[in-house]
Amino acid sequence: MTRTIKFLGLSAIVGAPLLQSFVVAIPLLVSACNNASAEFGQQPLEQNVNINSLLERGIVSLGRLNNHQIYVAIDSIESEGFLGYVRGTANALVISHFATNSAEEKERGPSSDIGYLGYAVISKLKTVSPADSHKLFDLLNKTGAGKPGALLEITLNVPKNDFNKFPVDRLLIVLFERGQSKESSPGLSRAMPELVKRANNAGIETLIVPSVGYNWHDKNSLTFQDIVGPLFDALAGSRSSTDIYILLYSDWHTFTLEEAVQSINSEWRKIVNKQSSGGRER
């Protein structure tokens, strides 16, 4: 018996024994294609952030790293539409806190500085969840000392009716040493894997990472590479499926935003090369 079959747009007349072999082979071929597609889907996309597109749209997709979809956004916590593009309710925001360095602690005892972003979050919460605002202020005010890179964590209870004004239900707080933030680079490298791990354990769907520790007024500040490099490395070692938003501040000068984008693209190319070469940087 012969039969005409069609597969992938091709027709052929085959006999019964060959037809049986062909029918058996199709599922194997489809399975192999699916496996290859899945493996390819876990590789980072080799693309860059275009500064003009970012300035025009406010948010662009950088690509996928393992199961993480990564975006870059320009935003300001002072704006009414802050994080308006974030969906869902399991969202965590990373902020910084500056504690006494070891020399100061020995001389005057522990104390701390609440950073700009910390104060901005406290101010934002005053309007949407006053109890959370007080809770965050008390936590930061009492945290006068700590090892750079250590993490604090606080769960928020923003009322459902006001959640769209601040769509965050958890804060992850990275400790820095007060003073020259460049010295905190090793601590931030330790903090990033723990941040990603905690987000995964807490079932966080969206992790929002501003440029914590960066201060464009300070020439000794952490660089953007110091921030996004450890973040990409941490994501490369994680198999969770958290969406990641790298947040740039809309009030920065254009040259600062351009510097940030160049750094993101540079670190992205490094991790792409590292992944494609089996973990070895090229």
PDB file of C-alpha atoms in Angstrom, residues 38-266:
ATOM      1  CA  ALA A  38      13.686  25.877  24.839  1.00  0.00           C
ATOM      2  CA  GLU A  39      17.459  25.821  25.250  1.00  0.00           C
ATOM      3  CA  PHE A  40      17.833  28.718  22.851  1.00  0.00           C
ATOM      4  CA  GLY A  41      15.108  30.657  24.687  1.00  0.00           C
ATOM      5  CA  GLN A  42      17.176  30.548  27.862  1.00  0.00           C
ATOM      6  CA  GLN A  43      20.115  32.267  26.169  1.00  0.00           C
ATOM      7  CA  PRO A  44      20.370  36.058  26.462  1.00  0.00           C
ATOM      8  CA  LEU A  45      19.391  38.014  23.381  1.00  0.00           C
ATOM      9  CA  GLU A  46      22.358  39.795  21.859  1.00  0.00           C
ATOM     10  CA  GLN A  47      20.917  43.273  21.631  1.00  0.00           C
ATOM     11  CA  ASN A  48      21.621  46.698  23.062  1.00  0.00           C
ATOM     12  CA  VAL A  49      19.618  49.497  24.607  1.00  0.00           C
ATOM     13  CA  ASN A  50      19.221  52.385  22.193  1.00  0.00           C
ATOM     14  CA  ILE A  51      19.380  55.664  24.116  1.00  0.00           C
ATOM     15  CA  ASN A  52      17.051  57.441  21.662  1.00  0.00           C
ATOM     16  CA  SER A  53      14.411  54.715  21.930  1.00  0.00           C
ATOM     17  CA  LEU A  54      14.724  54.748  25.712  1.00  0.00           C
ATOM     18  CA  LEU A  55      14.282  58.530  25.909  1.00  0.00           C
ATOM     19  CA  GLU A  56      11.307  58.366  23.539  1.00  0.00           C
ATOM     20  CA  ARG A  57       9.468  55.413  25.097  1.00  0.00           C
ATOM     21  CA  GLY A  58      10.640  55.539  28.690  1.00  0.00           C
ATOM     22  CA  ILE A  59      11.080  51.767  28.787  1.00  0.00           C
ATOM     23  CA  VAL A  60      12.749  49.229  26.478  1.00  0.00           C
ATOM     24  CA  SER A  61      13.366  45.498  26.591  1.00  0.00           C
ATOM     25  CA  LEU A  62      17.009  44.503  26.900  1.00  0.00           C
ATOM     26  CA  GLY A  63      16.469  40.776  26.457  1.00  0.00           C
ATOM     27  CA  ARG A  64      16.135  37.486  28.303  1.00  0.00           C
ATOM     28  CA  LEU A  65      18.717  35.925  30.583  1.00  0.00           C
ATOM     29  CA  ASN A  66      17.785  32.378  31.571  1.00  0.00           C
ATOM     30  CA  ASN A  67      14.115  32.824  32.552  1.00  0.00           C
ATOM     31  CA  HIS A  68      14.448  36.502  33.440  1.00  0.00           C
ATOM     32  CA  GLN A  69      13.008  39.135  31.120  1.00  0.00           C
ATOM     33  CA  ILE A  70      15.069  42.308  31.581  1.00  0.00           C
ATOM     34  CA  TYR A  71      13.901  45.853  30.914  1.00  0.00           C
ATOM     35  CA  VAL A  72      15.539  49.257  31.231  1.00  0.00           C
ATOM     36  CA  ALA A  73      13.298  52.165  32.255  1.00  0.00           C
ATOM     37  CA  ILE A  74      13.634  55.887  32.929  1.00  0.00           C
ATOM     38  CA  ASP A  75      11.405  56.969  35.794  1.00  0.00           C
ATOM     39  CA  SER A  76      11.112  59.194  38.847  1.00  0.00           C
ATOM     40  CA  ILE A  77       9.599  58.228  42.178  1.00  0.00           C
ATOM     41  CA  GLU A  78       8.237  61.771  42.466  1.00  0.00           C
ATOM     42  CA  SER A  79       6.016  61.296  39.405  1.00  0.00           C
ATOM     43  CA  GLU A  80       2.382  60.255  39.769  1.00  0.00           C
ATOM     44  CA  GLY A  81       2.841  57.466  37.232  1.00  0.00           C
ATOM     45  CA  PHE A  82       5.868  55.916  38.965  1.00  0.00           C
ATOM     46  CA  LEU A  83       6.188  52.231  37.957  1.00  0.00           C
ATOM     47  CA  GLY A  84       2.925  52.447  36.040  1.00  0.00           C
ATOM     48  CA  TYR A  85       4.253  49.839  33.570  1.00  0.00           C
ATOM     49  CA  VAL A  86       4.717  47.210  36.315  1.00  0.00           C
ATOM     50  CA  ARG A  87       1.987  44.582  36.439  1.00  0.00           C
ATOM     51  CA  GLY A  88       0.869  42.209  39.168  1.00  0.00           C
ATOM     52  CA  THR A  89       1.164  42.591  42.925  1.00  0.00           C
ATOM     53  CA  ALA A  90       4.265  40.575  43.848  1.00  0.00           C
ATOM     54  CA  ASN A  91       6.740  43.399  43.178  1.00  0.00           C
ATOM     55  CA  ALA A  92       9.905  44.283  45.095  1.00  0.00           C
ATOM     56  CA  LEU A  93      11.898  47.524  44.979  1.00  0.00           C
ATOM     57  CA  VAL A  94      15.581  47.693  45.912  1.00  0.00           C
ATOM     58  CA  ILE A  95      16.757  50.749  47.857  1.00  0.00           C
ATOM     59  CA  SER A  96      19.977  51.707  49.636  1.00  0.00           C
ATOM     60  CA  HIS A  97      20.830  52.688  53.217  1.00  0.00           C
ATOM     61  CA  PHE A  98      24.108  54.164  54.438  1.00  0.00           C
ATOM     62  CA  ALA A  99      25.387  52.976  57.814  1.00  0.00           C
ATOM     63  CA  THR A 100      28.390  53.931  59.917  1.00  0.00           C
ATOM     64  CA  ASN A 101      31.715  52.787  58.568  1.00  0.00           C
ATOM     65  CA  SER A 102      34.053  50.901  60.874  1.00  0.00           C
ATOM     66  CA  ALA A 103      36.244  53.923  61.762  1.00  0.00           C
ATOM     67  CA  GLU A 104      33.252  56.109  62.637  1.00  0.00           C
ATOM     68  CA  GLU A 105      31.668  53.367  64.709  1.00  0.00           C
ATOM     69  CA  LYS A 106      34.801  52.976  66.839  1.00  0.00           C
ATOM     70  CA  GLU A 107      35.039  56.739  67.371  1.00  0.00           C
ATOM     71  CA  ARG A 108      31.418  57.850  67.825  1.00  0.00           C
ATOM     72  CA  GLY A 109      29.228  54.756  67.838  1.00  0.00           C
ATOM     73  CA  PRO A 110      26.749  53.563  65.190  1.00  0.00           C
ATOM     74  CA  SER A 111      24.683  56.033  63.172  1.00  0.00           C
ATOM     75  CA  SER A 112      23.238  56.134  59.677  1.00  0.00           C
ATOM     76  CA  ASP A 113      22.134  58.286  56.761  1.00  0.00           C
ATOM     77  CA  ILE A 114      18.892  57.575  54.985  1.00  0.00           C
ATOM     78  CA  GLY A 115      19.681  57.931  51.304  1.00  0.00           C
ATOM     79  CA  TYR A 116      17.780  59.987  48.746  1.00  0.00           C
ATOM     80  CA  LEU A 117      15.813  56.994  47.512  1.00  0.00           C
ATOM     81  CA  GLY A 118      14.983  55.920  51.071  1.00  0.00           C
ATOM     82  CA  TYR A 119      13.552  59.357  51.884  1.00  0.00           C
ATOM     83  CA  ALA A 120      11.692  59.426  48.574  1.00  0.00           C
ATOM     84  CA  VAL A 121      10.034  56.090  49.354  1.00  0.00           C
ATOM     85  CA  ILE A 122       9.160  57.246  52.881  1.00  0.00           C
ATOM     86  CA  SER A 123       7.601  60.397  51.403  1.00  0.00           C
ATOM     87  CA  LYS A 124       5.671  58.438  48.771  1.00  0.00           C
ATOM     88  CA  LEU A 125       4.343  56.003  51.352  1.00  0.00           C
ATOM     89  CA  LYS A 126       3.064  58.864  53.522  1.00  0.00           C
ATOM     90  CA  THR A 127       0.389  59.515  50.915  1.00  0.00           C
ATOM     91  CA  VAL A 128      -0.590  55.908  50.163  1.00  0.00           C
ATOM     92  CA  SER A 129       0.246  53.918  53.304  1.00  0.00           C
ATOM     93  CA  PRO A 130       1.249  56.048  56.336  1.00  0.00           C
ATOM     94  CA  ALA A 131       1.764  53.024  58.570  1.00  0.00           C
ATOM     95  CA  ASP A 132       4.330  51.618  56.109  1.00  0.00           C
ATOM     96  CA  SER A 133       6.023  55.014  55.932  1.00  0.00           C
ATOM     97  CA  HIS A 134       6.504  55.048  59.717  1.00  0.00           C
ATOM     98  CA  LYS A 135       7.641  51.428  59.722  1.00  0.00           C
ATOM     99  CA  LEU A 136      10.292  52.063  57.075  1.00  0.00           C
ATOM    100  CA  PHE A 137      11.551  55.242  58.753  1.00  0.00           C
ATOM    101  CA  ASP A 138      11.875  53.467  62.107  1.00  0.00           C
ATOM    102  CA  LEU A 139      13.748  50.544  60.554  1.00  0.00           C
ATOM    103  CA  LEU A 140      16.244  52.763  58.737  1.00  0.00           C
ATOM    104  CA  ASN A 141      16.665  55.110  61.668  1.00  0.00           C
ATOM    105  CA  LYS A 142      17.530  52.220  63.984  1.00  0.00           C
ATOM    106  CA  THR A 143      19.971  50.607  61.547  1.00  0.00           C
ATOM    107  CA  GLY A 144      23.127  52.486  62.444  1.00  0.00           C
ATOM    108  CA  ALA A 145      25.711  49.861  61.594  1.00  0.00           C
ATOM    109  CA  GLY A 146      26.028  46.851  59.363  1.00  0.00           C
ATOM    110  CA  LYS A 147      28.312  45.055  57.002  1.00  0.00           C
ATOM    111  CA  PRO A 148      28.353  46.529  53.459  1.00  0.00           C
ATOM    112  CA  GLY A 149      26.225  44.345  51.221  1.00  0.00           C
ATOM    113  CA  ALA A 150      24.007  43.114  54.048  1.00  0.00           C
ATOM    114  CA  LEU A 151      20.278  43.165  53.351  1.00  0.00           C
ATOM    115  CA  LEU A 152      17.250  44.372  55.229  1.00  0.00           C
ATOM    116  CA  GLU A 153      13.747  43.477  54.158  1.00  0.00           C
ATOM    117  CA  ILE A 154      10.340  44.959  54.839  1.00  0.00           C
ATOM    118  CA  THR A 155       6.882  43.874  53.665  1.00  0.00           C
ATOM    119  CA  LEU A 156       4.489  46.649  52.743  1.00  0.00           C
ATOM    120  CA  ASN A 157       0.714  46.715  53.026  1.00  0.00           C
ATOM    121  CA  VAL A 158      -0.294  49.376  50.539  1.00  0.00           C
ATOM    122  CA  PRO A 159      -4.117  49.457  50.368  1.00  0.00           C
ATOM    123  CA  LYS A 160      -5.550  47.904  47.238  1.00  0.00           C
ATOM    124  CA  ASN A 161      -7.210  51.160  46.171  1.00  0.00           C
ATOM    125  CA  ASP A 162      -3.866  52.992  46.241  1.00  0.00           C
ATOM    126  CA  PHE A 163      -1.621  50.192  44.974  1.00  0.00           C
ATOM    127  CA  ASN A 164      -1.447  51.694  41.482  1.00  0.00           C
ATOM    128  CA  LYS A 165       0.191  54.793  43.024  1.00  0.00           C
ATOM    129  CA  PHE A 166       3.021  52.683  44.466  1.00  0.00           C
ATOM    130  CA  PRO A 167       2.810  49.111  43.096  1.00  0.00           C
ATOM    131  CA  VAL A 168       5.351  47.607  45.502  1.00  0.00           C
ATOM    132  CA  ASP A 169       4.675  45.124  48.269  1.00  0.00           C
ATOM    133  CA  ARG A 170       8.240  44.487  49.441  1.00  0.00           C
ATOM    134  CA  LEU A 171      11.406  46.538  49.909  1.00  0.00           C
ATOM    135  CA  LEU A 172      14.871  44.999  49.785  1.00  0.00           C
ATOM    136  CA  ILE A 173      17.398  47.341  51.387  1.00  0.00           C
ATOM    137  CA  VAL A 174      21.122  47.117  50.618  1.00  0.00           C
ATOM    138  CA  LEU A 175      23.492  48.444  53.277  1.00  0.00           C
ATOM    139  CA  PHE A 176      26.398  50.637  52.188  1.00  0.00           C
ATOM    140  CA  GLU A 177      29.189  52.131  54.241  1.00  0.00           C
ATOM    141  CA  ARG A 178      28.748  55.827  54.725  1.00  0.00           C
ATOM    142  CA  GLY A 179      31.398  57.818  52.893  1.00  0.00           C
ATOM    143  CA  GLN A 180      32.967  57.010  49.547  1.00  0.00           C
ATOM    144  CA  SER A 181      30.512  54.580  48.016  1.00  0.00           C
ATOM    145  CA  LYS A 182      33.146  53.174  45.613  1.00  0.00           C
ATOM    146  CA  GLU A 183      34.455  51.213  48.589  1.00  0.00           C
ATOM    147  CA  SER A 184      31.093  49.415  48.746  1.00  0.00           C
ATOM    148  CA  SER A 185      31.579  47.693  45.390  1.00  0.00           C
ATOM    149  CA  PRO A 186      32.593  44.297  46.889  1.00  0.00           C
ATOM    150  CA  GLY A 187      29.600  44.473  49.229  1.00  0.00           C
ATOM    151  CA  LEU A 188      27.220  45.091  46.345  1.00  0.00           C
ATOM    152  CA  SER A 189      28.715  42.130  44.476  1.00  0.00           C
ATOM    153  CA  ARG A 190      27.846  39.980  47.504  1.00  0.00           C
ATOM    154  CA  ALA A 191      24.392  41.510  47.823  1.00  0.00           C
ATOM    155  CA  MET A 192      23.136  40.904  44.274  1.00  0.00           C
ATOM    156  CA  PRO A 193      22.979  37.071  44.414  1.00  0.00           C
ATOM    157  CA  GLU A 194      21.204  37.318  47.773  1.00  0.00           C
ATOM    158  CA  LEU A 195      18.750  39.865  46.361  1.00  0.00           C
ATOM    159  CA  VAL A 196      17.849  37.546  43.495  1.00  0.00           C
ATOM    160  CA  LYS A 197      17.613  34.574  45.862  1.00  0.00           C
ATOM    161  CA  ARG A 198      15.325  36.393  48.298  1.00  0.00           C
ATOM    162  CA  ALA A 199      13.101  37.600  45.487  1.00  0.00           C
ATOM    163  CA  ASN A 200      12.802  34.028  44.243  1.00  0.00           C
ATOM    164  CA  ASN A 201      12.072  32.612  47.712  1.00  0.00           C
ATOM    165  CA  ALA A 202       9.414  35.267  48.330  1.00  0.00           C
ATOM    166  CA  GLY A 203       7.665  34.542  45.039  1.00  0.00           C
ATOM    167  CA  ILE A 204       8.468  37.995  43.669  1.00  0.00           C
ATOM    168  CA  GLU A 205       7.370  38.371  40.048  1.00  0.00           C
ATOM    169  CA  THR A 206       8.982  41.752  39.393  1.00  0.00           C
ATOM    170  CA  LEU A 207      12.256  43.028  40.864  1.00  0.00           C
ATOM    171  CA  ILE A 208      12.938  46.748  40.375  1.00  0.00           C
ATOM    172  CA  VAL A 209      16.617  47.684  40.666  1.00  0.00           C
ATOM    173  CA  PRO A 210      17.532  51.391  40.637  1.00  0.00           C
ATOM    174  CA  SER A 211      21.148  52.511  40.496  1.00  0.00           C
ATOM    175  CA  VAL A 212      21.694  51.946  44.212  1.00  0.00           C
ATOM    176  CA  GLY A 213      24.925  53.472  45.488  1.00  0.00           C
ATOM    177  CA  TYR A 214      25.377  55.712  42.449  1.00  0.00           C
ATOM    178  CA  ASN A 215      25.718  59.468  42.980  1.00  0.00           C
ATOM    179  CA  TRP A 216      26.432  61.559  39.901  1.00  0.00           C
ATOM    180  CA  HIS A 217      27.652  64.413  42.133  1.00  0.00           C
ATOM    181  CA  ASP A 218      30.401  62.195  43.624  1.00  0.00           C
ATOM    182  CA  LYS A 219      33.431  61.333  41.485  1.00  0.00           C
ATOM    183  CA  ASN A 220      34.185  58.467  43.901  1.00  0.00           C
ATOM    184  CA  SER A 221      30.721  56.999  43.490  1.00  0.00           C
ATOM    185  CA  LEU A 222      30.033  53.472  42.349  1.00  0.00           C
ATOM    186  CA  THR A 223      29.926  53.237  38.570  1.00  0.00           C
ATOM    187  CA  PHE A 224      27.031  51.793  36.613  1.00  0.00           C
ATOM    188  CA  GLN A 225      29.252  48.787  35.823  1.00  0.00           C
ATOM    189  CA  ASP A 226      29.633  48.197  39.564  1.00  0.00           C
ATOM    190  CA  ILE A 227      25.842  47.860  39.773  1.00  0.00           C
ATOM    191  CA  VAL A 228      24.653  46.088  36.631  1.00  0.00           C
ATOM    192  CA  GLY A 229      27.654  43.746  36.276  1.00  0.00           C
ATOM    193  CA  PRO A 230      26.964  41.898  39.571  1.00  0.00           C
ATOM    194  CA  LEU A 231      23.229  41.987  38.805  1.00  0.00           C
ATOM    195  CA  PHE A 232      23.687  40.207  35.460  1.00  0.00           C
ATOM    196  CA  ASP A 233      26.056  37.677  37.051  1.00  0.00           C
ATOM    197  CA  ALA A 234      23.481  36.935  39.748  1.00  0.00           C
ATOM    198  CA  LEU A 235      20.699  36.494  37.194  1.00  0.00           C
ATOM    199  CA  ALA A 236      22.904  34.188  35.105  1.00  0.00           C
ATOM    200  CA  GLY A 237      23.097  31.840  38.099  1.00  0.00           C
ATOM    201  CA  SER A 238      19.360  31.935  38.829  1.00  0.00           C
ATOM    202  CA  ARG A 239      16.633  29.777  37.311  1.00  0.00           C
ATOM    203  CA  SER A 240      13.644  31.694  38.650  1.00  0.00           C
ATOM    204  CA  SER A 241      11.398  33.641  36.270  1.00  0.00           C
ATOM    205  CA  THR A 242      11.439  37.120  37.784  1.00  0.00           C
ATOM    206  CA  ASP A 243      11.022  40.144  35.515  1.00  0.00           C
ATOM    207  CA  ILE A 244      13.811  42.662  36.118  1.00  0.00           C
ATOM    208  CA  TYR A 245      13.538  46.424  35.685  1.00  0.00           C
ATOM    209  CA  ILE A 246      16.795  48.397  35.729  1.00  0.00           C
ATOM    210  CA  LEU A 247      15.692  51.871  36.753  1.00  0.00           C
ATOM    211  CA  LEU A 248      17.412  55.079  35.628  1.00  0.00           C
ATOM    212  CA  TYR A 249      16.465  58.441  37.081  1.00  0.00           C
ATOM    213  CA  SER A 250      14.601  60.751  34.701  1.00  0.00           C
ATOM    214  CA  ASP A 251      16.124  63.926  36.195  1.00  0.00           C
ATOM    215  CA  TRP A 252      19.689  62.930  35.349  1.00  0.00           C
ATOM    216  CA  HIS A 253      21.466  64.923  32.669  1.00  0.00           C
ATOM    217  CA  THR A 254      21.457  63.344  29.224  1.00  0.00           C
ATOM    218  CA  PHE A 255      25.189  62.614  29.399  1.00  0.00           C
ATOM    219  CA  THR A 256      24.613  60.651  32.634  1.00  0.00           C
ATOM    220  CA  LEU A 257      21.833  58.626  31.017  1.00  0.00           C
ATOM    221  CA  GLU A 258      24.091  57.984  28.011  1.00  0.00           C
ATOM    222  CA  GLU A 259      26.840  56.797  30.343  1.00  0.00           C
ATOM    223  CA  ALA A 260      24.384  54.492  32.099  1.00  0.00           C
ATOM    224  CA  VAL A 261      23.167  53.001  28.818  1.00  0.00           C
ATOM    225  CA  GLN A 262      26.725  52.462  27.575  1.00  0.00           C
ATOM    226  CA  SER A 263      27.566  50.644  30.809  1.00  0.00           C
ATOM    227  CA  ILE A 264      24.448  48.474  30.624  1.00  0.00           C
ATOM    228  CA  ASN A 265      25.233  47.537  27.013  1.00  0.00           C
ATOM    229  CA  SER A 266      28.867  46.781  27.869  1.00  0.00           C
TER     230      SER A 266
END
